[in-house]
Amino acid sequence: MDSLSEVEVQALIAHAELVDPVETPNNNHYSFYPQTLEDAGAYFRCFRVDWSSAYPALVARGLMVATPERVALTESGLAAARTVRAQRPPIWYFYKEYYTAGPKSAAFARYCEEVFGKHLHQANFSDMPQLDFLLEVAALDATMRVLDLGCGVGMIAEYISDVTGAHVWGMDYMPEAIAAAQVRTTAKRDRLAFDVGNLDALPYPDGAFDAILSVDTLYMPRNLDDTLRRIYRMLAPGGQFFVFWMEMVWDPDASRTMLEPNQTTLATALTRVGLTFRAWDFSAGTWGLMQRKRVVAERMRAEFEAEGNGFIYENLMAESIADSGEYDSTSCNFRRYLYQVRV
Ligand SMILES: C[S@@+](CC[C@H](N)C(=O)[O-])C[C@H]1O[C@@H](n2cnc3c(N)ncnc32)[C@H](O)[C@@H]1O
């Protein structure tokens, strides 16, 4: 993929979407099964470019064929398209837009302050009581090396370092987010560092950290078991890792067993790879957080739209699935846990 330009990547993916559309679980940022190339352009959100300049080079490389009527993928073109699409799924473009617009959005800053209790540019379901609970259990201090996996723009990593004095690294696969984190924290370089990296190929040596945390990000690895094994190896003796995790059951007729703390997707993966864990249930608080998300987002809708950030409003509404009633564990279709694994 390194040898392909963005316009070539988009042309390949768009054509693949017509003949072999992707079904991406855990992704509500794209309407699937486009009927036309124009529909497929929605995949790239605000980054959609004109693909026509890509065709001559793609044809020359044997990835596409051109007839007077149309251009189409060759067999090797479809294989190449599948590879680039796996590296840039629809949610990649969502995060690219989110981390381009979010740090400049005054509306989002005010929204986070009100909903979470502090503006840390949260893309998550952890309000400040949840985050501070994690810090209390983790008992971090200034001698410790901490890694925040999927750190986004790194405001949570910065908060943790500010509060505990720990040296915190943040890693995320979105270059725009890491660039924003680096610029914002230049004056704190002695205790904060940020790297572009992928959960599928973690770029840190074994034993490098005393604590690793991940807030609403471990849904993303292609192979959760492999990523968990790798995270465990990156911990120093006595180290620990923490994961904020949400489990949902969408089908009202399906079994709810997997909402149990030892039956979630994460818990079963931890068990499979031989790791024992402790879990705390934050579902009731998260229900209230979701209700706040919805109420505040609705109230601030015009502010988001005036900034040209209506997509942030829409995303906030889509992820707030609690109704206005009280939390009821028997009917609630999600659970939120903090998991802790110790070396
Ligand atoms: C739901 S957001 C959570 C962000 C942040 N932890 C927070 O709590 O606000 C998920 C984050 O994971 C990042 N991400 C998604 N897939 C990734 C991957 N394969 N490798 C590294 N980061 C990834 C996204 O860019 C995004 O910042």
Tab-separated table of C-alpha atoms and ligand atoms in Angstrom:
chain	number	residue	atom	x	y	z
A	1	MET	CA	0.000	0.000	0.000
A	2	ASP	CA	2.985	2.284	0.596
A	3	SER	CA	3.405	2.690	-3.153
A	4	LEU	CA	-0.198	3.799	-3.672
A	5	SER	CA	-1.269	7.426	-3.458
A	6	GLU	CA	-4.427	8.427	-1.578
A	7	VAL	CA	-6.291	8.949	-4.852
A	8	GLU	CA	-5.296	5.429	-5.989
A	9	VAL	CA	-6.275	3.925	-2.641
A	10	GLN	CA	-9.691	5.556	-2.863
A	11	ALA	CA	-10.266	4.491	-6.471
A	12	LEU	CA	-9.420	0.861	-5.613
A	13	ILE	CA	-11.616	0.789	-2.514
A	14	ALA	CA	-14.565	2.507	-4.244
A	15	HIS	CA	-14.550	0.017	-7.114
A	16	ALA	CA	-14.190	-2.901	-4.697
A	17	GLU	CA	-17.214	-1.616	-2.786
A	18	LEU	CA	-19.340	-2.043	-5.907
A	19	VAL	CA	-18.393	-5.653	-6.577
A	20	ASP	CA	-17.432	-6.889	-3.101
A	21	PRO	CA	-18.837	-4.560	-0.427
A	22	VAL	CA	-17.460	-4.733	3.088
A	23	GLU	CA	-19.508	-5.625	6.126
A	24	THR	CA	-17.640	-4.071	9.023
A	25	PRO	CA	-18.904	-5.028	12.453
A	26	ASN	CA	-18.645	-2.353	15.115
A	27	ASN	CA	-18.981	0.375	12.561
A	28	ASN	CA	-21.931	2.674	12.146
A	29	HIS	CA	-20.097	5.272	10.112
A	30	TYR	CA	-20.908	4.159	6.598
A	31	SER	CA	-23.967	2.890	4.793
A	32	PHE	CA	-23.114	-0.436	3.251
A	33	TYR	CA	-23.636	-1.960	-0.177
A	34	PRO	CA	-23.394	1.109	-2.435
A	35	GLN	CA	-25.184	0.828	-5.783
A	36	THR	CA	-23.084	3.428	-7.591
A	37	LEU	CA	-19.543	4.764	-7.464
A	38	GLU	CA	-20.990	8.023	-6.187
A	39	ASP	CA	-22.553	6.148	-3.222
A	40	ALA	CA	-19.210	4.468	-2.561
A	41	GLY	CA	-17.668	7.919	-2.210
A	42	ALA	CA	-19.410	8.210	1.173
A	43	TYR	CA	-16.814	5.731	2.457
A	44	PHE	CA	-14.199	8.518	2.442
A	45	ARG	CA	-16.364	11.125	4.156
A	46	CYS	CA	-14.927	14.652	3.777
A	47	PHE	CA	-11.659	13.215	2.362
A	48	ARG	CA	-13.277	11.975	-0.850
A	49	VAL	CA	-11.189	13.085	-3.852
A	50	ASP	CA	-11.730	12.949	-7.614
A	51	TRP	CA	-10.436	9.496	-8.636
A	52	SER	CA	-10.161	10.097	-12.365
A	53	SER	CA	-6.445	10.945	-12.206
A	54	ALA	CA	-5.740	7.537	-10.614
A	55	TYR	CA	-7.040	5.381	-13.461
A	56	PRO	CA	-4.140	5.625	-15.964
A	57	ALA	CA	-1.587	4.498	-13.370
A	58	LEU	CA	-3.856	1.723	-12.029
A	59	VAL	CA	-4.459	0.460	-15.577
A	60	ALA	CA	-0.720	0.605	-16.320
A	61	ARG	CA	-0.065	-1.525	-13.218
A	62	GLY	CA	-2.634	-4.109	-14.270
A	63	LEU	CA	-4.922	-3.332	-11.324
A	64	MET	CA	-7.725	-1.993	-13.524
A	65	VAL	CA	-8.909	-2.359	-17.113
A	66	ALA	CA	-10.433	0.456	-19.114
A	67	THR	CA	-12.931	0.107	-21.936
A	68	PRO	CA	-14.668	3.032	-23.645
A	69	GLU	CA	-17.704	2.334	-21.396
A	70	ARG	CA	-16.134	1.861	-18.009
A	71	VAL	CA	-13.142	1.082	-15.828
A	72	ALA	CA	-13.129	-2.001	-13.651
A	73	LEU	CA	-10.861	-3.881	-11.266
A	74	THR	CA	-8.842	-6.795	-12.548
A	75	GLU	CA	-8.469	-9.878	-10.377
A	76	SER	CA	-5.177	-8.602	-8.954
A	77	GLY	CA	-6.784	-5.161	-8.582
A	78	LEU	CA	-9.539	-6.632	-6.427
A	79	ALA	CA	-6.950	-8.431	-4.288
A	80	ALA	CA	-5.001	-5.168	-3.876
A	81	ALA	CA	-8.229	-3.318	-3.072
A	82	ARG	CA	-9.115	-5.832	-0.365
A	83	THR	CA	-5.694	-5.359	1.199
A	84	VAL	CA	-5.889	-1.556	1.289
A	85	ARG	CA	-9.478	-1.671	2.474
A	86	ALA	CA	-8.449	-3.788	5.444
A	87	GLN	CA	-5.875	-1.144	6.330
A	88	ARG	CA	-8.318	1.710	5.799
A	89	PRO	CA	-11.758	0.502	6.833
A	90	PRO	CA	-14.621	3.024	6.925
A	91	ILE	CA	-13.982	3.728	10.593
A	92	TRP	CA	-10.413	4.867	9.725
A	93	TYR	CA	-11.866	7.721	7.697
A	94	PHE	CA	-14.330	8.463	10.470
A	95	TYR	CA	-11.470	8.865	12.974
A	96	LYS	CA	-9.488	10.905	10.471
A	97	GLU	CA	-12.363	13.384	10.217
A	98	TYR	CA	-13.072	13.262	13.927
A	99	TYR	CA	-9.450	14.010	14.882
A	100	THR	CA	-9.136	16.700	12.229
A	101	ALA	CA	-12.262	18.579	13.332
A	102	GLY	CA	-12.589	17.626	17.016
A	103	PRO	CA	-9.539	19.407	18.470
A	104	LYS	CA	-10.685	22.670	16.833
A	105	SER	CA	-14.308	22.355	17.976
A	106	ALA	CA	-15.287	24.704	20.799
A	107	ALA	CA	-18.681	22.971	20.929
A	108	PHE	CA	-17.092	19.568	21.509
A	109	ALA	CA	-14.855	20.966	24.274
A	110	ARG	CA	-17.876	22.410	26.076
A	111	TYR	CA	-19.815	19.207	25.487
A	112	CYS	CA	-17.057	17.075	27.080
A	113	GLU	CA	-16.768	19.424	30.052
A	114	GLU	CA	-20.469	19.109	30.781
A	115	VAL	CA	-20.989	15.422	29.973
A	116	PHE	CA	-17.777	13.861	31.331
A	117	GLY	CA	-16.912	16.394	34.043
A	118	LYS	CA	-13.723	17.509	32.253
A	119	HIS	CA	-12.743	18.127	28.665
A	120	LEU	CA	-10.310	15.361	27.696
A	121	HIS	CA	-11.591	15.067	24.112
A	122	GLN	CA	-13.247	11.794	25.098
A	123	ALA	CA	-14.357	9.364	22.414
A	124	ASN	CA	-15.542	6.987	25.082
A	125	PHE	CA	-17.992	6.083	27.833
A	126	SER	CA	-15.759	6.859	30.825
A	127	ASP	CA	-16.688	9.941	32.795
A	128	MET	CA	-14.294	11.376	35.364
A	129	PRO	CA	-15.478	9.138	38.243
A	130	GLN	CA	-14.602	6.086	36.091
A	131	LEU	CA	-11.212	7.460	35.071
A	132	ASP	CA	-10.352	8.537	38.602
A	133	PHE	CA	-11.373	5.105	39.901
A	134	LEU	CA	-8.873	3.551	37.488
A	135	LEU	CA	-6.163	5.897	38.777
A	136	GLU	CA	-6.962	5.011	42.367
A	137	VAL	CA	-6.677	1.266	41.691
A	138	ALA	CA	-3.579	1.671	39.504
A	139	ALA	CA	-1.741	3.717	42.176
A	140	LEU	CA	0.603	5.232	39.607
A	141	ASP	CA	3.529	7.383	40.654
A	142	ALA	CA	6.282	9.478	39.086
A	143	THR	CA	8.655	6.512	38.744
A	144	MET	CA	6.270	4.575	36.495
A	145	ARG	CA	6.084	4.139	32.738
A	146	VAL	CA	2.530	4.035	31.458
A	147	LEU	CA	1.113	3.390	27.984
A	148	ASP	CA	-2.315	4.543	26.776
A	149	LEU	CA	-3.299	2.380	23.798
A	150	GLY	CA	-5.620	4.144	21.350
A	151	CYS	CA	-4.938	7.482	23.032
A	152	GLY	CA	-6.594	9.685	20.403
A	153	VAL	CA	-5.382	13.267	20.899
A	154	GLY	CA	-3.766	12.215	24.178
A	155	MET	CA	-5.645	14.419	26.629
A	156	ILE	CA	-6.374	11.416	28.859
A	157	ALA	CA	-2.676	10.456	28.789
A	158	GLU	CA	-1.782	14.052	29.630
A	159	TYR	CA	-4.282	14.150	32.501
A	160	ILE	CA	-2.864	10.915	33.924
A	161	SER	CA	0.670	12.265	33.757
A	162	ASP	CA	-0.357	15.619	35.248
A	163	VAL	CA	-2.146	13.927	38.157
A	164	THR	CA	0.365	11.156	38.933
A	165	GLY	CA	3.681	12.447	37.569
A	166	ALA	CA	4.088	9.176	35.649
A	167	HIS	CA	5.859	9.120	32.301
A	168	VAL	CA	3.024	8.388	29.882
A	169	TRP	CA	3.258	7.265	26.267
A	170	GLY	CA	0.206	7.467	24.052
A	171	MET	CA	-0.216	5.421	20.882
A	172	ASP	CA	-2.866	5.636	18.187
A	173	TYR	CA	-3.064	4.694	14.514
A	174	MET	CA	-4.405	8.086	13.462
A	175	PRO	CA	-1.552	10.460	12.538
A	176	GLU	CA	-3.787	13.543	12.886
A	177	ALA	CA	-4.501	12.658	16.518
A	178	ILE	CA	-0.857	12.001	17.371
A	179	ALA	CA	0.246	15.240	15.690
A	180	ALA	CA	-2.296	17.193	17.767
A	181	ALA	CA	-1.066	15.467	20.944
A	182	GLN	CA	2.559	16.213	20.191
A	183	VAL	CA	1.980	19.890	19.441
A	184	ARG	CA	-0.179	20.415	22.530
A	185	THR	CA	2.297	18.765	24.939
A	186	THR	CA	5.633	20.113	23.650
A	187	ALA	CA	6.369	21.692	27.032
A	188	LYS	CA	5.837	18.337	28.805
A	189	ARG	CA	8.139	16.231	26.622
A	190	ASP	CA	10.075	15.045	29.716
A	191	ARG	CA	7.054	12.960	30.786
A	192	LEU	CA	4.803	12.631	27.720
A	193	ALA	CA	5.471	10.952	24.365
A	194	PHE	CA	3.161	10.030	21.506
A	195	ASP	CA	3.602	7.520	18.709
A	196	VAL	CA	1.657	6.486	15.647
A	197	GLY	CA	1.224	2.724	15.912
A	198	ASN	CA	-1.220	-0.079	15.362
A	199	LEU	CA	-2.787	-2.479	17.850
A	200	ASP	CA	-2.107	-5.220	15.315
A	201	ALA	CA	1.677	-4.636	15.446
A	202	LEU	CA	2.504	-2.945	18.720
A	203	PRO	CA	5.811	-1.074	18.372
A	204	TYR	CA	7.177	-1.414	21.954
A	205	PRO	CA	9.680	-3.852	23.464
A	206	ASP	CA	8.865	-6.515	26.025
A	207	GLY	CA	8.809	-5.353	29.639
A	208	ALA	CA	8.661	-1.662	28.692
A	209	PHE	CA	5.748	-0.507	30.894
A	210	ASP	CA	4.558	-0.657	34.489
A	211	ALA	CA	0.978	-0.028	33.426
A	212	ILE	CA	-0.923	-0.166	30.157
A	213	LEU	CA	-4.444	1.108	29.726
A	214	SER	CA	-6.937	1.139	26.944
A	215	VAL	CA	-10.202	3.040	27.005
A	216	ASP	CA	-12.774	1.796	24.500
A	217	THR	CA	-10.131	0.727	22.021
A	218	LEU	CA	-9.571	-3.019	22.368
A	219	TYR	CA	-12.605	-3.654	20.144
A	220	MET	CA	-10.360	-2.767	17.210
A	221	PRO	CA	-7.544	-5.364	16.862
A	222	ARG	CA	-7.912	-7.885	14.078
A	223	ASN	CA	-6.856	-10.633	16.447
A	224	LEU	CA	-7.702	-9.754	20.039
A	225	ASP	CA	-5.913	-12.794	21.480
A	226	ASP	CA	-2.640	-11.878	19.761
A	227	THR	CA	-2.912	-8.259	20.897
A	228	LEU	CA	-3.615	-9.330	24.493
A	229	ARG	CA	-0.592	-11.651	24.504
A	230	ARG	CA	1.557	-8.845	23.153
A	231	ILE	CA	0.244	-6.321	25.720
A	232	TYR	CA	1.016	-8.761	28.513
A	233	ARG	CA	4.577	-9.206	27.261
A	234	MET	CA	5.073	-5.431	27.169
A	235	LEU	CA	4.509	-5.252	30.931
A	236	ALA	CA	7.403	-5.217	33.417
A	237	PRO	CA	7.357	-7.556	36.436
A	238	GLY	CA	4.610	-6.374	38.799
A	239	GLY	CA	2.938	-4.491	35.943
A	240	GLN	CA	-0.771	-4.316	35.275
A	241	PHE	CA	-3.141	-3.466	32.491
A	242	PHE	CA	-6.570	-1.930	32.511
A	243	VAL	CA	-9.270	-2.042	29.882
A	244	PHE	CA	-12.543	-0.141	29.827
A	245	TRP	CA	-14.835	-2.402	27.867
A	246	MET	CA	-18.456	-2.239	26.725
A	247	GLU	CA	-20.393	-5.357	25.786
A	248	MET	CA	-23.737	-5.104	23.968
A	249	VAL	CA	-26.441	-7.616	23.055
A	250	TRP	CA	-28.427	-6.110	20.199
A	251	ASP	CA	-30.884	-8.950	19.552
A	252	PRO	CA	-33.637	-8.793	22.229
A	253	ASP	CA	-34.199	-12.553	21.875
A	254	ALA	CA	-30.532	-13.499	22.229
A	255	SER	CA	-28.989	-14.894	25.388
A	256	ARG	CA	-27.645	-12.234	27.744
A	257	THR	CA	-24.973	-14.472	29.219
A	258	MET	CA	-22.206	-12.565	27.509
A	259	LEU	CA	-23.043	-9.502	29.572
A	260	GLU	CA	-21.614	-11.308	32.610
A	261	PRO	CA	-18.139	-10.007	33.548
A	262	ASN	CA	-16.479	-13.364	32.899
A	263	GLN	CA	-18.373	-13.996	29.634
A	264	THR	CA	-17.776	-10.816	27.609
A	265	THR	CA	-15.772	-10.919	24.387
A	266	LEU	CA	-12.794	-9.512	26.287
A	267	ALA	CA	-13.148	-11.856	29.264
A	268	THR	CA	-13.336	-14.941	27.080
A	269	ALA	CA	-10.279	-13.775	25.115
A	270	LEU	CA	-8.344	-13.160	28.342
A	271	THR	CA	-9.298	-16.622	29.553
A	272	ARG	CA	-8.307	-18.189	26.214
A	273	VAL	CA	-4.834	-16.677	26.425
A	274	GLY	CA	-4.455	-17.781	30.040
A	275	LEU	CA	-4.808	-14.430	31.849
A	276	THR	CA	-6.788	-13.990	35.036
A	277	PHE	CA	-8.526	-10.706	35.733
A	278	ARG	CA	-10.640	-8.637	38.068
A	279	ALA	CA	-13.620	-6.631	36.788
A	280	TRP	CA	-15.654	-3.734	38.149
A	281	ASP	CA	-19.130	-2.994	36.802
A	282	PHE	CA	-19.748	0.619	35.695
A	283	SER	CA	-22.974	-0.019	33.792
A	284	ALA	CA	-25.287	2.049	35.995
A	285	GLY	CA	-23.016	5.106	35.817
A	286	THR	CA	-22.617	4.616	32.082
A	287	TRP	CA	-26.396	4.573	31.665
A	288	GLY	CA	-26.495	8.023	33.272
A	289	LEU	CA	-23.555	9.158	31.117
A	290	MET	CA	-25.398	8.079	27.972
A	291	GLN	CA	-28.480	9.983	29.071
A	292	ARG	CA	-26.343	13.115	29.584
A	293	LYS	CA	-24.699	12.571	26.197
A	294	ARG	CA	-28.053	12.566	24.466
A	295	VAL	CA	-29.539	15.536	26.322
A	296	VAL	CA	-26.456	17.733	25.943
A	297	ALA	CA	-25.837	16.764	22.307
A	298	GLU	CA	-29.447	17.568	21.427
A	299	ARG	CA	-29.203	20.930	23.196
A	300	MET	CA	-25.912	21.742	21.426
A	301	ARG	CA	-26.910	20.488	17.994
A	302	ALA	CA	-27.070	23.977	16.448
A	303	GLU	CA	-23.589	24.794	17.807
A	304	PHE	CA	-22.084	21.666	16.245
A	305	GLU	CA	-23.823	22.389	12.962
A	306	ALA	CA	-22.748	26.041	12.927
A	307	GLU	CA	-19.134	24.811	13.148
A	308	GLY	CA	-19.710	22.410	10.255
A	309	ASN	CA	-19.437	19.518	12.723
A	310	GLY	CA	-22.900	18.041	12.408
A	311	PHE	CA	-21.269	14.618	12.049
A	312	ILE	CA	-19.985	14.870	15.641
A	313	TYR	CA	-23.519	15.569	16.847
A	314	GLU	CA	-24.864	12.624	14.835
A	315	ASN	CA	-22.225	10.297	16.206
A	316	LEU	CA	-22.892	11.389	19.794
A	317	MET	CA	-26.595	10.708	19.316
A	318	ALA	CA	-25.965	7.317	17.716
A	319	GLU	CA	-23.779	6.100	20.557
A	320	SER	CA	-26.202	7.181	23.312
A	321	ILE	CA	-28.447	4.157	23.472
A	322	ALA	CA	-29.941	4.661	26.956
A	323	ASP	CA	-33.572	5.777	27.128
A	324	SER	CA	-34.754	8.353	29.663
A	325	GLY	CA	-35.762	5.767	32.303
A	326	GLU	CA	-33.800	4.470	35.299
A	327	TYR	CA	-31.007	1.943	34.808
A	328	ASP	CA	-32.417	-1.575	35.117
A	329	SER	CA	-29.858	-4.373	34.977
A	330	THR	CA	-32.436	-6.925	33.854
A	331	SER	CA	-33.484	-5.032	30.728
A	332	CYS	CA	-30.325	-3.031	29.946
A	333	ASN	CA	-28.701	-4.483	26.816
A	334	PHE	CA	-25.139	-3.476	27.671
A	335	ARG	CA	-22.594	-3.729	30.437
A	336	ARG	CA	-19.531	-1.646	30.976
A	337	TYR	CA	-16.599	-3.022	32.922
A	338	LEU	CA	-13.138	-1.992	33.959
A	339	TYR	CA	-10.882	-5.036	33.687
A	340	GLN	CA	-7.559	-5.316	35.475
A	341	VAL	CA	-4.877	-7.892	34.671
A	342	ARG	CA	-1.744	-8.156	36.802
A	343	VAL	CA	1.550	-9.738	35.878
B	1	LIG	C1	-13.313	4.864	20.722
B	1	LIG	S1	-11.832	5.708	20.399
B	1	LIG	C2	-11.188	5.909	22.039
B	1	LIG	C3	-10.135	6.975	22.108
B	1	LIG	C4	-9.613	7.269	23.495
B	1	LIG	N1	-9.071	6.079	24.129
B	1	LIG	C5	-10.681	7.864	24.372
B	1	LIG	O1	-11.045	7.225	25.365
B	1	LIG	O2	-11.149	8.963	24.091
B	1	LIG	C6	-10.811	4.436	19.689
B	1	LIG	C7	-9.426	4.917	19.333
B	1	LIG	O3	-8.710	3.811	18.798
B	1	LIG	C8	-7.949	4.254	17.687
B	1	LIG	N2	-7.753	3.033	16.873
B	1	LIG	C9	-8.675	2.339	16.165
B	1	LIG	N3	-8.134	1.240	15.601
B	1	LIG	C10	-6.830	1.253	15.957
B	1	LIG	C11	-5.750	0.385	15.686
B	1	LIG	N4	-5.905	-0.702	14.917
B	1	LIG	N5	-4.548	0.670	16.201
B	1	LIG	C12	-4.378	1.779	16.976
B	1	LIG	N6	-5.359	2.645	17.266
B	1	LIG	C13	-6.582	2.379	16.772
B	1	LIG	C14	-8.785	5.327	17.045
B	1	LIG	O4	-8.037	6.219	16.256
B	1	LIG	C15	-9.369	6.003	18.283
B	1	LIG	O5	-8.543	7.018	18.749
